[in-house]
GROMACS .gro file of C-alpha atoms in nm:
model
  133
    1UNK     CA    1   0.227  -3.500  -2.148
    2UNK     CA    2   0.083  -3.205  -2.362
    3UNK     CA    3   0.235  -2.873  -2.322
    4UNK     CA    4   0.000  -2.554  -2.190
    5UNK     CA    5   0.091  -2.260  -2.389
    6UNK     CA    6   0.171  -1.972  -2.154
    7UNK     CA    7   0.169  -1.612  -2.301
    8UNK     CA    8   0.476  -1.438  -2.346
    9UNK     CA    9   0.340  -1.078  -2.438
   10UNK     CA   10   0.478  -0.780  -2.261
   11UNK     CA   11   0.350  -0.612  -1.983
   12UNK     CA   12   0.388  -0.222  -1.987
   13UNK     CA   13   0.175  -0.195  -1.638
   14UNK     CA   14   0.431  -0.445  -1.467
   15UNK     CA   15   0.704  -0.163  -1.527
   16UNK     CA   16   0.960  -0.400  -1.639
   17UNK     CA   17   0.902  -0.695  -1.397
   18UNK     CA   18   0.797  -1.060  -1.524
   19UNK     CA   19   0.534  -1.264  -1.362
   20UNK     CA   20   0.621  -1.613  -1.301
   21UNK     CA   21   0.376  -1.908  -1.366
   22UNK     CA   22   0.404  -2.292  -1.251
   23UNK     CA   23   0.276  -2.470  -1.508
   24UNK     CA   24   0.399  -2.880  -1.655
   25UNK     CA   25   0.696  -2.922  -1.836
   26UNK     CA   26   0.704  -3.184  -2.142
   27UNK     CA   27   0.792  -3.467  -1.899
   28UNK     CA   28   0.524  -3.360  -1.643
   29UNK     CA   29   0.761  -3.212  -1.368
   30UNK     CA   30   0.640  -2.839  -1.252
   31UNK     CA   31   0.872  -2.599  -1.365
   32UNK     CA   32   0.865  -2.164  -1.356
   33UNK     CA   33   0.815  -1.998  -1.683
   34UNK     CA   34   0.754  -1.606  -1.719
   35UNK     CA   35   0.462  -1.497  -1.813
   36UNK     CA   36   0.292  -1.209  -1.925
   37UNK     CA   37  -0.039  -1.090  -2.100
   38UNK     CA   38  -0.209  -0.819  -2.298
   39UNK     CA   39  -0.550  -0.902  -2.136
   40UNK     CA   40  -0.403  -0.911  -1.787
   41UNK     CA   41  -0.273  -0.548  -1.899
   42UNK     CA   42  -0.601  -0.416  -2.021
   43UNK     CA   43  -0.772  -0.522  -1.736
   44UNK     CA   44  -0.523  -0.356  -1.466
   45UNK     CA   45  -0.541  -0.045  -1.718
   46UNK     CA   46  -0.917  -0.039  -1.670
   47UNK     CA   47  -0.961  -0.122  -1.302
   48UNK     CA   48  -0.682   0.183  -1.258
   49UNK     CA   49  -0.924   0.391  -1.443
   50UNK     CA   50  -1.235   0.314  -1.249
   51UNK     CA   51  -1.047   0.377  -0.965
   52UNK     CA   52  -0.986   0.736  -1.105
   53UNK     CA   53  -1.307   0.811  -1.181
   54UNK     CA   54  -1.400   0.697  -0.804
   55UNK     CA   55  -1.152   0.918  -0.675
   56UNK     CA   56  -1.271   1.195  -0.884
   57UNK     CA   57  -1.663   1.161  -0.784
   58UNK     CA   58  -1.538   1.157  -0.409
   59UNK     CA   59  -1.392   1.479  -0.449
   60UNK     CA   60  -1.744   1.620  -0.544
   61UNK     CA   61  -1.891   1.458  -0.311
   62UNK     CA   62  -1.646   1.596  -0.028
   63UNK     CA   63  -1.731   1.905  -0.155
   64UNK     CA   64  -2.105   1.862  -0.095
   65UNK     CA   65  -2.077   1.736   0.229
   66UNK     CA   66  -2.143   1.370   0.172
   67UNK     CA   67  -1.829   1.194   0.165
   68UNK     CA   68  -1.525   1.190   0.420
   69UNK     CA   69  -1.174   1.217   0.338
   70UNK     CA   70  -1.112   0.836   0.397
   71UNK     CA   71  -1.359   0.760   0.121
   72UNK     CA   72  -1.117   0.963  -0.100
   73UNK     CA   73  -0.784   0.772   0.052
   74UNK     CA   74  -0.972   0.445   0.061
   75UNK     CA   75  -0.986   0.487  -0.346
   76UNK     CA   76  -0.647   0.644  -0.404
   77UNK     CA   77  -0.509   0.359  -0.226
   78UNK     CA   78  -0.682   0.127  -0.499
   79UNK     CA   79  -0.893  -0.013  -0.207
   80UNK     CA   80  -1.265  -0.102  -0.161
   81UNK     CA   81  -1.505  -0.165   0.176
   82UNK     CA   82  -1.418  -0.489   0.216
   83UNK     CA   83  -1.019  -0.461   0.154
   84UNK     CA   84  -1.017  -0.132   0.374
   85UNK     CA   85  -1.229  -0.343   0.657
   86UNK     CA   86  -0.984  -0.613   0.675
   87UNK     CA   87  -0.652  -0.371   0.694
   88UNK     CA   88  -0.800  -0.174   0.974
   89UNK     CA   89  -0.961  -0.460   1.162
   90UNK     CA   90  -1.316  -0.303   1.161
   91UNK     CA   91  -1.595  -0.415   1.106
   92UNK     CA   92  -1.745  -0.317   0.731
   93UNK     CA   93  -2.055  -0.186   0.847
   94UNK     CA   94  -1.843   0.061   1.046
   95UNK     CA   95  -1.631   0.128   0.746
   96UNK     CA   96  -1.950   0.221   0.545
   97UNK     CA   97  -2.073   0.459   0.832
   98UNK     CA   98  -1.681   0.613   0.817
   99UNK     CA   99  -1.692   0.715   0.456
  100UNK     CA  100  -2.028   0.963   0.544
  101UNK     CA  101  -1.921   1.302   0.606
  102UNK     CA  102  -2.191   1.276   0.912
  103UNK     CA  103  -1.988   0.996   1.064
  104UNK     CA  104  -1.669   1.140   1.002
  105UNK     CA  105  -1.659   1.464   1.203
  106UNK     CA  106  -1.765   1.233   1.553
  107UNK     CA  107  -1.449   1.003   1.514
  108UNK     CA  108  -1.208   0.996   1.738
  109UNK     CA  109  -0.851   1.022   1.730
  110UNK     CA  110  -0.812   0.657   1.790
  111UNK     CA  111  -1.026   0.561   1.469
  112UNK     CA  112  -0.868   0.789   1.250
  113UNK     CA  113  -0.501   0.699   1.374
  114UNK     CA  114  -0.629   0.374   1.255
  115UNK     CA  115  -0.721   0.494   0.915
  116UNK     CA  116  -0.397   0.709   0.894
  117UNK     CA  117  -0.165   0.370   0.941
  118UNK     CA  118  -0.375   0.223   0.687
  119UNK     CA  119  -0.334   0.486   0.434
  120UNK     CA  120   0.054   0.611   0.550
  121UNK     CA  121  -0.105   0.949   0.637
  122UNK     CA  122  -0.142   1.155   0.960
  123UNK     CA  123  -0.420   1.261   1.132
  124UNK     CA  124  -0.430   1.587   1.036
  125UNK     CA  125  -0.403   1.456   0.678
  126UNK     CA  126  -0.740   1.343   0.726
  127UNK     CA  127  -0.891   1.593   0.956
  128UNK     CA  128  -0.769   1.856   0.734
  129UNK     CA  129  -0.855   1.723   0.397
  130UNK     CA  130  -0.730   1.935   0.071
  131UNK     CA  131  -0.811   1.803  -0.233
  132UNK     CA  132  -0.543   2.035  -0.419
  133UNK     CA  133  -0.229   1.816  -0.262
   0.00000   0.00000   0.00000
């Protein structure tokens, strides 16, 4: 049975862990080998970046009076709608309507206890918001 050829490059974004990969040995059987790749790197590295750049056009927009506070954890947690949605157990249209400073300042302490399991913050984390911590 041919061999598949499984990178071996490091990972600097894996801080010193290995990946594992299942892949055919030479007589067919399934076997672990470690893996690790330079794409797979650049690609975290980037998607850590965009998340960054989210983070830091939330802020402004917090500051305007458009966006809430979650919209600002929701990004720092490396989340999006949909992955926030299915933590908390709402629905994503609500989600959506959350992350509008509008919305925001009408939810109750329920909702945003909700949102503060979700991001390991209290309430007053949220209600309270300070960009500067």
């Amino acid at each position: 049975m041919k061999q598949i050829k499984i990178p071996q490059e490091q990972n600097s974004t894996l801080a010193g862990h290995q990946k594992v990969m299942y892949a055919p040995n030479s007589s067919g059987e399934f076997q672990t080998f470690n893996y690790g790749s330079n794409i797979e790197e650049y690609a975290t590295k980037l998607a850590v970046q965009e998340y960054e750049i989210l983070k830091k056009e939330c802020l402004e927009n917090i500051k305007k009076g458009i966006s809430s506070p979650i919209e600002y954890y929701m990004y720092k947690n490396r989340m999006d709608i949909p992955t926030l949605a299915s933590v908390t157990g709402f629905f994503q249209f609500r989600v959506k309507r959350h992350l509008k400073a509008k919305h925001f300042s009408k939810l109750n302490d329920k909702i945003l206890q909700k949102y503060g399991e979700t991001f390991d913050i209290t309430i007053d984390d949220l209600k309270e918001f300070n960009n500067e911590k």
